[in-house]
mmCIF file of N, CA and C in Angstrom:
data_model
loop_
_atom_site.group_PDB
_atom_site.id
_atom_site.type_symbol
_atom_site.label_atom_id
_atom_site.label_comp_id
_atom_site.label_asym_id
_atom_site.label_seq_id
_atom_site.Cartn_x
_atom_site.Cartn_y
_atom_site.Cartn_z
ATOM 1 N N UNK K 1 93.520 120.772 116.799
ATOM 2 C CA UNK K 1 94.026 119.594 116.130
ATOM 3 C C UNK K 1 93.177 119.280 114.964
ATOM 4 N N UNK K 2 93.723 118.526 113.977
ATOM 5 C CA UNK K 2 92.947 118.144 112.823
ATOM 6 C C UNK K 2 92.708 116.633 112.866
ATOM 7 N N UNK K 3 91.648 116.200 112.222
ATOM 8 C CA UNK K 3 91.312 114.774 112.145
ATOM 9 C C UNK K 3 91.399 114.307 110.712
ATOM 10 N N UNK K 4 92.343 113.430 110.383
ATOM 11 C CA UNK K 4 92.513 112.968 108.996
ATOM 12 C C UNK K 4 91.563 111.837 108.631
ATOM 13 N N UNK K 5 91.124 111.825 107.403
ATOM 14 C CA UNK K 5 90.320 110.764 106.854
ATOM 15 C C UNK K 5 90.836 110.372 105.483
ATOM 16 N N UNK K 6 91.313 109.096 105.390
ATOM 17 C CA UNK K 6 91.919 108.663 104.144
ATOM 18 C C UNK K 6 90.889 108.112 103.158
ATOM 19 N N UNK K 7 91.252 108.157 101.894
ATOM 20 C CA UNK K 7 90.433 107.545 100.797
ATOM 21 C C UNK K 7 91.332 107.234 99.624
ATOM 22 N N UNK K 8 90.822 106.424 98.708
ATOM 23 C CA UNK K 8 91.558 106.146 97.490
ATOM 24 C C UNK K 8 92.250 104.782 97.404
ATOM 25 N N UNK K 9 92.166 104.026 98.475
ATOM 26 C CA UNK K 9 92.786 102.711 98.454
ATOM 27 C C UNK K 9 92.022 101.768 97.503
ATOM 28 N N UNK K 10 92.634 100.605 97.235
ATOM 29 C CA UNK K 10 91.971 99.634 96.405
ATOM 30 C C UNK K 10 92.940 98.577 95.927
ATOM 31 N N UNK K 11 92.506 97.845 94.929
ATOM 32 C CA UNK K 11 93.315 96.745 94.362
ATOM 33 C C UNK K 11 93.913 97.239 93.034
ATOM 34 N N UNK K 12 95.203 97.022 92.859
ATOM 35 C CA UNK K 12 95.885 97.434 91.638
ATOM 36 C C UNK K 12 96.886 96.390 91.261
ATOM 37 N N UNK K 13 97.154 96.251 89.994
ATOM 38 C CA UNK K 13 98.156 95.301 89.526
ATOM 39 C C UNK K 13 99.571 95.833 89.737
ATOM 40 N N UNK K 14 100.497 94.943 89.922
ATOM 41 C CA UNK K 14 101.898 95.341 90.025
ATOM 42 C C UNK K 14 102.328 96.208 88.857
ATOM 43 N N UNK K 15 103.046 97.274 89.156
ATOM 44 C CA UNK K 15 103.475 98.223 88.151
ATOM 45 C C UNK K 15 102.511 99.336 87.916
ATOM 46 N N UNK K 16 101.341 99.224 88.510
ATOM 47 C CA UNK K 16 100.319 100.243 88.340
ATOM 48 C C UNK K 16 100.488 101.406 89.300
ATOM 49 N N UNK K 17 99.483 102.281 89.253
ATOM 50 C CA UNK K 17 99.525 103.497 90.061
ATOM 51 C C UNK K 17 98.210 103.674 90.868
ATOM 52 N N UNK K 18 98.322 104.412 91.943
ATOM 53 C CA UNK K 18 97.169 104.672 92.795
ATOM 54 C C UNK K 18 97.464 106.004 93.490
ATOM 55 N N UNK K 19 96.433 106.796 93.694
ATOM 56 C CA UNK K 19 96.568 108.039 94.456
ATOM 57 C C UNK K 19 95.699 107.998 95.694
ATOM 58 N N UNK K 20 96.311 108.149 96.809
ATOM 59 C CA UNK K 20 95.590 108.274 98.066
ATOM 60 C C UNK K 20 95.354 109.735 98.416
ATOM 61 N N UNK K 21 94.186 109.967 99.026
ATOM 62 C CA UNK K 21 93.860 111.316 99.487
ATOM 63 C C UNK K 21 93.610 111.245 101.005
ATOM 64 N N UNK K 22 93.870 112.374 101.638
ATOM 65 C CA UNK K 22 93.595 112.475 103.053
ATOM 66 C C UNK K 22 92.979 113.859 103.276
ATOM 67 N N UNK K 23 91.744 113.867 103.603
ATOM 68 C CA UNK K 23 91.039 115.133 103.922
ATOM 69 C C UNK K 23 91.041 115.315 105.442
ATOM 70 N N UNK K 24 91.396 116.490 105.876
ATOM 71 C CA UNK K 24 91.498 116.744 107.301
ATOM 72 C C UNK K 24 90.562 117.896 107.706
ATOM 73 N N UNK K 25 89.857 117.672 108.769
ATOM 74 C CA UNK K 25 88.946 118.713 109.267
ATOM 75 C C UNK K 25 89.754 119.718 110.067
ATOM 76 N N UNK K 26 89.226 120.873 110.316
ATOM 77 C CA UNK K 26 89.893 121.863 111.148
ATOM 78 C C UNK K 26 90.470 123.025 110.358
ATOM 79 N N UNK K 27 90.406 124.190 110.923
ATOM 80 C CA UNK K 27 90.867 125.401 110.263
ATOM 81 C C UNK K 27 92.372 125.547 110.273
ATOM 82 N N UNK K 28 93.055 124.731 111.088
ATOM 83 C CA UNK K 28 94.500 124.882 111.263
ATOM 84 C C UNK K 28 95.311 123.868 110.478
ATOM 85 N N UNK K 29 94.686 123.236 109.471
ATOM 86 C CA UNK K 29 95.376 122.191 108.698
ATOM 87 C C UNK K 29 96.735 122.672 108.201
ATOM 88 N N UNK K 30 96.779 123.882 107.738
ATOM 89 C CA UNK K 30 98.001 124.388 107.097
ATOM 90 C C UNK K 30 99.129 124.651 108.106
ATOM 91 N N UNK K 31 98.923 124.408 109.390
ATOM 92 C CA UNK K 31 99.959 124.592 110.385
ATOM 93 C C UNK K 31 100.597 123.292 110.827
ATOM 94 N N UNK K 32 100.135 122.167 110.277
ATOM 95 C CA UNK K 32 100.634 120.831 110.692
ATOM 96 C C UNK K 32 101.375 120.166 109.574
ATOM 97 N N UNK K 33 102.491 119.534 109.893
ATOM 98 C CA UNK K 33 103.079 118.578 108.970
ATOM 99 C C UNK K 33 102.144 117.414 108.832
ATOM 100 N N UNK K 34 102.140 116.801 107.646
ATOM 101 C CA UNK K 34 101.280 115.651 107.427
ATOM 102 C C UNK K 34 102.160 114.471 106.944
ATOM 103 N N UNK K 35 101.734 113.285 107.310
ATOM 104 C CA UNK K 35 102.530 112.142 106.951
ATOM 105 C C UNK K 35 101.683 110.931 106.558
ATOM 106 N N UNK K 36 102.298 110.016 105.851
ATOM 107 C CA UNK K 36 101.707 108.734 105.499
ATOM 108 C C UNK K 36 102.556 107.620 106.097
ATOM 109 N N UNK K 37 101.860 106.677 106.693
ATOM 110 C CA UNK K 37 102.470 105.487 107.223
ATOM 111 C C UNK K 37 101.745 104.275 106.646
ATOM 112 N N UNK K 38 102.362 103.089 106.765
ATOM 113 C CA UNK K 38 101.650 101.891 106.315
ATOM 114 C C UNK K 38 101.979 100.725 107.238
ATOM 115 N N UNK K 39 101.065 99.761 107.238
ATOM 116 C CA UNK K 39 101.254 98.575 108.079
ATOM 117 C C UNK K 39 100.827 97.362 107.270
ATOM 118 N N UNK K 40 101.788 96.515 106.979
ATOM 119 C CA UNK K 40 101.557 95.263 106.266
ATOM 120 C C UNK K 40 101.156 94.169 107.274
ATOM 121 N N UNK K 41 100.440 93.148 106.842
ATOM 122 C CA UNK K 41 100.057 92.059 107.754
ATOM 123 C C UNK K 41 101.279 91.472 108.461
ATOM 124 N N UNK K 42 101.186 91.380 109.763
ATOM 125 C CA UNK K 42 102.267 90.788 110.545
ATOM 126 C C UNK K 42 103.479 91.661 110.740
ATOM 127 N N UNK K 43 103.393 92.874 110.297
ATOM 128 C CA UNK K 43 104.536 93.791 110.428
ATOM 129 C C UNK K 43 104.157 95.049 111.239
ATOM 130 N N UNK K 44 105.143 95.748 111.726
ATOM 131 C CA UNK K 44 104.891 96.993 112.415
ATOM 132 C C UNK K 44 104.596 98.120 111.425
ATOM 133 N N UNK K 45 103.917 99.099 111.933
ATOM 134 C CA UNK K 45 103.632 100.269 111.095
ATOM 135 C C UNK K 45 104.948 101.018 110.773
ATOM 136 N N UNK K 46 105.088 101.431 109.518
ATOM 137 C CA UNK K 46 106.319 102.080 109.100
ATOM 138 C C UNK K 46 106.038 103.411 108.407
ATOM 139 N N UNK K 47 107.001 104.274 108.458
ATOM 140 C CA UNK K 47 106.960 105.582 107.835
ATOM 141 C C UNK K 47 107.034 105.426 106.308
ATOM 142 N N UNK K 48 106.237 106.182 105.609
ATOM 143 C CA UNK K 48 106.280 106.193 104.133
ATOM 144 C C UNK K 48 106.746 107.554 103.604
ATOM 145 N N UNK K 49 106.068 108.610 104.013
ATOM 146 C CA UNK K 49 106.413 109.928 103.507
ATOM 147 C C UNK K 49 105.767 110.975 104.411
ATOM 148 N N UNK K 50 106.347 112.179 104.413
ATOM 149 C CA UNK K 50 105.765 113.297 105.120
ATOM 150 C C UNK K 50 106.086 114.591 104.418
ATOM 151 N N UNK K 51 105.309 115.616 104.725
ATOM 152 C CA UNK K 51 105.438 116.904 104.067
ATOM 153 C C UNK K 51 105.265 117.980 105.108
ATOM 154 N N UNK K 52 106.056 119.026 105.005
ATOM 155 C CA UNK K 52 105.999 120.127 105.955
ATOM 156 C C UNK K 52 104.725 120.928 105.781
ATOM 157 N N UNK K 53 104.420 121.764 106.793
ATOM 158 C CA UNK K 53 103.140 122.465 106.856
ATOM 159 C C UNK K 53 102.916 123.367 105.637
ATOM 160 N N UNK K 54 104.011 123.946 105.109
ATOM 161 C CA UNK K 54 103.843 124.802 103.931
ATOM 162 C C UNK K 54 104.108 124.054 102.613
ATOM 163 N N UNK K 55 104.493 122.773 102.755
ATOM 164 C CA UNK K 55 104.749 121.991 101.552
ATOM 165 C C UNK K 55 106.130 122.103 100.958
ATOM 166 N N UNK K 56 107.029 122.861 101.639
ATOM 167 C CA UNK K 56 108.343 123.088 101.069
ATOM 168 C C UNK K 56 109.338 121.928 101.297
ATOM 169 N N UNK K 57 109.061 121.122 102.272
ATOM 170 C CA UNK K 57 109.962 119.980 102.568
ATOM 171 C C UNK K 57 109.220 118.688 102.540
ATOM 172 N N UNK K 58 109.812 117.695 101.904
ATOM 173 C CA UNK K 58 109.228 116.362 101.863
ATOM 174 C C UNK K 58 110.284 115.349 102.317
ATOM 175 N N UNK K 59 109.796 114.269 102.887
ATOM 176 C CA UNK K 59 110.679 113.179 103.371
ATOM 177 C C UNK K 59 110.093 111.832 102.898
ATOM 178 N N UNK K 60 110.950 110.913 102.531
ATOM 179 C CA UNK K 60 110.470 109.646 102.065
ATOM 180 C C UNK K 60 111.286 108.492 102.652
ATOM 181 N N UNK K 61 110.607 107.388 102.838
ATOM 182 C CA UNK K 61 111.339 106.171 103.188
ATOM 183 C C UNK K 61 112.130 105.697 101.937
ATOM 184 N N UNK K 62 113.249 105.051 102.178
ATOM 185 C CA UNK K 62 114.089 104.629 101.064
ATOM 186 C C UNK K 62 113.342 103.681 100.140
ATOM 187 N N UNK K 63 112.452 102.906 100.739
ATOM 188 C CA UNK K 63 111.732 101.886 99.936
ATOM 189 C C UNK K 63 110.764 102.480 98.922
ATOM 190 N N UNK K 64 110.380 103.722 99.099
ATOM 191 C CA UNK K 64 109.438 104.313 98.165
ATOM 192 C C UNK K 64 109.983 105.503 97.416
ATOM 193 N N UNK K 65 111.209 105.887 97.744
ATOM 194 C CA UNK K 65 111.820 107.076 97.099
ATOM 195 C C UNK K 65 111.886 106.842 95.574
ATOM 196 N N UNK K 66 111.453 107.836 94.835
ATOM 197 C CA UNK K 66 111.486 107.725 93.377
ATOM 198 C C UNK K 66 110.200 107.143 92.811
ATOM 199 N N UNK K 67 109.380 106.521 93.643
ATOM 200 C CA UNK K 67 108.094 105.934 93.181
ATOM 201 C C UNK K 67 106.877 106.642 93.724
ATOM 202 N N UNK K 68 106.972 107.130 94.962
ATOM 203 C CA UNK K 68 105.884 107.805 95.613
ATOM 204 C C UNK K 68 106.148 109.301 95.695
ATOM 205 N N UNK K 69 105.046 110.085 95.659
ATOM 206 C CA UNK K 69 105.194 111.511 95.777
ATOM 207 C C UNK K 69 104.070 112.026 96.711
ATOM 208 N N UNK K 70 104.493 112.734 97.764
ATOM 209 C CA UNK K 70 103.534 113.350 98.679
ATOM 210 C C UNK K 70 103.379 114.824 98.305
ATOM 211 N N UNK K 71 102.144 115.302 98.406
ATOM 212 C CA UNK K 71 101.866 116.700 98.122
ATOM 213 C C UNK K 71 100.693 117.106 98.969
ATOM 214 N N UNK K 72 100.413 118.421 99.002
ATOM 215 C CA UNK K 72 99.307 118.894 99.774
ATOM 216 C C UNK K 72 98.656 120.124 99.134
ATOM 217 N N UNK K 73 97.360 120.314 99.433
ATOM 218 C CA UNK K 73 96.654 121.482 98.957
ATOM 219 C C UNK K 73 96.013 122.104 100.192
ATOM 220 N N UNK K 74 96.651 123.094 100.764
ATOM 221 C CA UNK K 74 96.184 123.691 102.020
ATOM 222 C C UNK K 74 94.819 124.397 101.839
ATOM 223 N N UNK K 75 94.527 124.872 100.655
ATOM 224 C CA UNK K 75 93.250 125.486 100.396
ATOM 225 C C UNK K 75 92.095 124.483 100.511
ATOM 226 N N UNK K 76 92.431 123.214 100.283
ATOM 227 C CA UNK K 76 91.381 122.175 100.342
ATOM 228 C C UNK K 76 91.581 121.215 101.529
ATOM 229 N N UNK K 77 92.514 121.564 102.415
ATOM 230 C CA UNK K 77 92.746 120.733 103.605
ATOM 231 C C UNK K 77 93.010 119.276 103.237
ATOM 232 N N UNK K 78 93.810 119.066 102.201
ATOM 233 C CA UNK K 78 94.011 117.712 101.719
ATOM 234 C C UNK K 78 95.478 117.445 101.429
ATOM 235 N N UNK K 79 95.881 116.235 101.769
ATOM 236 C CA UNK K 79 97.218 115.779 101.391
ATOM 237 C C UNK K 79 97.075 114.508 100.545
ATOM 238 N N UNK K 80 97.995 114.365 99.615
ATOM 239 C CA UNK K 80 97.926 113.287 98.645
ATOM 240 C C UNK K 80 99.184 112.424 98.701
ATOM 241 N N UNK K 81 99.002 111.182 98.316
ATOM 242 C CA UNK K 81 100.153 110.307 98.130
ATOM 243 C C UNK K 81 99.990 109.619 96.750
ATOM 244 N N UNK K 82 100.795 110.047 95.819
ATOM 245 C CA UNK K 82 100.774 109.441 94.474
ATOM 246 C C UNK K 82 101.754 108.268 94.468
ATOM 247 N N UNK K 83 101.234 107.103 94.173
ATOM 248 C CA UNK K 83 102.090 105.899 94.218
ATOM 249 C C UNK K 83 102.170 105.269 92.837
ATOM 250 N N UNK K 84 103.386 105.236 92.304
ATOM 251 C CA UNK K 84 103.632 104.702 90.954
ATOM 252 C C UNK K 84 104.492 103.453 91.076
ATOM 253 N N UNK K 85 104.537 102.691 90.004
ATOM 254 C CA UNK K 85 105.382 101.483 89.953
ATOM 255 C C UNK K 85 105.169 100.589 91.190
ATOM 256 N N UNK K 86 103.909 100.393 91.496
ATOM 257 C CA UNK K 86 103.593 99.651 92.715
ATOM 258 C C UNK K 86 104.084 98.183 92.653
ATOM 259 N N UNK K 87 104.489 97.722 93.828
ATOM 260 C CA UNK K 87 105.014 96.391 93.989
ATOM 261 C C UNK K 87 104.137 95.639 94.988
ATOM 262 N N UNK K 88 104.253 94.328 94.998
ATOM 263 C CA UNK K 88 103.445 93.516 95.919
ATOM 264 C C UNK K 88 103.816 93.879 97.355
ATOM 265 N N UNK K 89 105.039 94.236 97.587
ATOM 266 C CA UNK K 89 105.463 94.606 98.955
ATOM 267 C C UNK K 89 104.910 95.933 99.427
ATOM 268 N N UNK K 90 104.214 96.656 98.571
ATOM 269 C CA UNK K 90 103.567 97.907 98.953
ATOM 270 C C UNK K 90 102.176 97.599 99.550
ATOM 271 N N UNK K 91 101.749 96.370 99.470
ATOM 272 C CA UNK K 91 100.466 96.003 100.027
ATOM 273 C C UNK K 91 100.397 96.254 101.534
ATOM 274 N N UNK K 92 99.466 97.036 101.967
ATOM 275 C CA UNK K 92 99.400 97.406 103.374
ATOM 276 C C UNK K 92 98.149 98.294 103.606
ATOM 277 N N UNK K 93 97.868 98.505 104.870
ATOM 278 C CA UNK K 93 96.926 99.546 105.240
ATOM 279 C C UNK K 93 97.715 100.855 105.354
ATOM 280 N N UNK K 94 97.242 101.869 104.670
ATOM 281 C CA UNK K 94 97.939 103.163 104.662
ATOM 282 C C UNK K 94 97.206 104.156 105.573
ATOM 283 N N UNK K 95 97.998 104.786 106.434
ATOM 284 C CA UNK K 95 97.429 105.724 107.426
ATOM 285 C C UNK K 95 97.932 107.145 107.127
ATOM 286 N N UNK K 96 97.074 108.078 107.271
ATOM 287 C CA UNK K 96 97.431 109.484 107.221
ATOM 288 C C UNK K 96 97.480 110.033 108.637
ATOM 289 N N UNK K 97 98.407 110.938 108.886
ATOM 290 C CA UNK K 97 98.572 111.457 110.231
ATOM 291 C C UNK K 97 98.999 112.938 110.212
ATOM 292 N N UNK K 98 98.593 113.637 111.253
ATOM 293 C CA UNK K 98 98.979 115.052 111.414
ATOM 294 C C UNK K 98 99.979 115.124 112.544
ATOM 295 N N UNK K 99 100.960 116.018 112.398
ATOM 296 C CA UNK K 99 102.014 116.170 113.402
ATOM 297 C C UNK K 99 101.417 116.543 114.757
ATOM 298 N N UNK K 100 102.180 116.247 115.797
ATOM 299 C CA UNK K 100 101.706 116.501 117.165
ATOM 300 C C UNK K 100 101.621 117.995 117.449
ATOM 301 N N UNK K 101 102.519 118.749 116.871
ATOM 302 C CA UNK K 101 102.544 120.183 117.115
ATOM 303 C C UNK K 101 102.371 120.985 115.831
ATOM 304 N N UNK K 102 102.098 122.264 116.015
ATOM 305 C CA UNK K 102 101.940 123.157 114.871
ATOM 306 C C UNK K 102 103.289 123.772 114.493
ATOM 307 N N UNK K 103 103.468 123.985 113.169
ATOM 308 C CA UNK K 103 104.692 124.609 112.669
ATOM 309 C C UNK K 103 105.948 123.893 113.156
ATOM 310 N N UNK K 104 106.027 122.562 112.994
ATOM 311 C CA UNK K 104 107.228 121.871 113.460
ATOM 312 C C UNK K 104 108.461 122.393 112.743
ATOM 313 N N UNK K 105 109.555 122.524 113.499
ATOM 314 C CA UNK K 105 110.827 122.966 112.916
ATOM 315 C C UNK K 105 111.784 121.839 112.744
ATOM 316 N N UNK K 106 111.290 120.631 112.853
ATOM 317 C CA UNK K 106 112.121 119.437 112.731
ATOM 318 C C UNK K 106 111.466 118.509 111.723
ATOM 319 N N UNK K 107 112.263 117.570 111.238
ATOM 320 C CA UNK K 107 111.678 116.602 110.284
ATOM 321 C C UNK K 107 110.770 115.653 111.019
ATOM 322 N N UNK K 108 109.627 115.397 110.483
ATOM 323 C CA UNK K 108 108.654 114.489 111.112
ATOM 324 C C UNK K 108 108.637 113.212 110.345
ATOM 325 N N UNK K 109 109.297 112.169 110.862
ATOM 326 C CA UNK K 109 109.423 110.917 110.134
ATOM 327 C C UNK K 109 109.171 109.689 111.032
ATOM 328 N N UNK K 110 108.774 109.890 112.287
ATOM 329 C CA UNK K 110 108.490 108.758 113.131
ATOM 330 C C UNK K 110 107.076 108.861 113.688
ATOM 331 N N UNK K 111 106.561 107.734 114.165
ATOM 332 C CA UNK K 111 105.211 107.740 114.741
ATOM 333 C C UNK K 111 105.070 108.725 115.868
ATOM 334 N N UNK K 112 106.122 108.876 116.657
ATOM 335 C CA UNK K 112 106.086 109.751 117.821
ATOM 336 C C UNK K 112 105.929 111.224 117.398
ATOM 337 N N UNK K 113 106.178 111.555 116.164
ATOM 338 C CA UNK K 113 106.075 112.947 115.711
ATOM 339 C C UNK K 113 104.660 113.322 115.356
ATOM 340 N N UNK K 114 103.775 112.311 115.319
ATOM 341 C CA UNK K 114 102.405 112.534 114.847
ATOM 342 C C UNK K 114 101.412 112.229 115.958
ATOM 343 N N UNK K 115 100.388 113.091 116.060
ATOM 344 C CA UNK K 115 99.468 112.950 117.198
ATOM 345 C C UNK K 115 98.029 112.614 116.793
ATOM 346 N N UNK K 116 97.702 112.756 115.541
ATOM 347 C CA UNK K 116 96.310 112.533 115.107
ATOM 348 C C UNK K 116 96.347 111.612 113.880
ATOM 349 N N UNK K 117 95.586 110.520 113.939
ATOM 350 C CA UNK K 117 95.673 109.485 112.904
ATOM 351 C C UNK K 117 94.294 109.217 112.303
ATOM 352 N N UNK K 118 94.321 108.855 111.003
ATOM 353 C CA UNK K 118 93.094 108.396 110.374
ATOM 354 C C UNK K 118 92.896 106.908 110.598
ATOM 355 N N UNK K 119 91.817 106.401 110.079
ATOM 356 C CA UNK K 119 91.450 104.984 110.257
ATOM 357 C C UNK K 119 92.201 104.041 109.305
ATOM 358 N N UNK K 120 92.741 104.586 108.239
ATOM 359 C CA UNK K 120 93.494 103.783 107.296
ATOM 360 C C UNK K 120 92.682 103.384 106.072
ATOM 361 N N UNK K 121 93.409 103.111 105.004
ATOM 362 C CA UNK K 121 92.779 102.640 103.783
ATOM 363 C C UNK K 121 93.663 101.525 103.204
ATOM 364 N N UNK K 122 92.991 100.487 102.745
ATOM 365 C CA UNK K 122 93.727 99.280 102.300
ATOM 366 C C UNK K 122 94.225 99.471 100.865
ATOM 367 N N UNK K 123 95.497 99.143 100.647
ATOM 368 C CA UNK K 123 96.074 99.103 99.310
ATOM 369 C C UNK K 123 96.569 97.680 99.093
ATOM 370 N N UNK K 124 96.102 97.062 98.043
ATOM 371 C CA UNK K 124 96.522 95.705 97.681
ATOM 372 C C UNK K 124 97.082 95.686 96.290
ATOM 373 N N UNK K 125 98.325 95.228 96.176
ATOM 374 C CA UNK K 125 98.980 95.168 94.863
ATOM 375 C C UNK K 125 99.120 93.686 94.482
ATOM 376 N N UNK K 126 98.514 93.347 93.392
ATOM 377 C CA UNK K 126 98.591 91.956 92.933
ATOM 378 C C UNK K 126 99.785 91.736 92.026
ATOM 379 N N UNK K 127 100.425 90.603 92.186
ATOM 380 C CA UNK K 127 101.607 90.320 91.373
ATOM 381 C C UNK K 127 101.249 89.618 90.083
#
């Protein structure tokens, strides 16, 4: 299993951009789908985006489609979330996660699909 560690959060003005990174330990990083989730104050954690183990398939929540881009660099055991045109409603703690199994053949878009989680990084968008 891999252990994700997020970085790159911070405070940004509305309309701005931010890039989150998630470095994962373990030699088998390239065999896991990776995902980003977020949790706003008083709300449940929700799916943001995920990417397949080889990077060929990506999935996005409707709320971020067209604004966020997930990508990965398997040589560096890192997954990224590029966030553009940020809105105040994007304010949340963002979590990186690795899929529960290796080489998943299904889309991984729910919390139940992921078995290893990072500690989260705060993203605050000021209006």
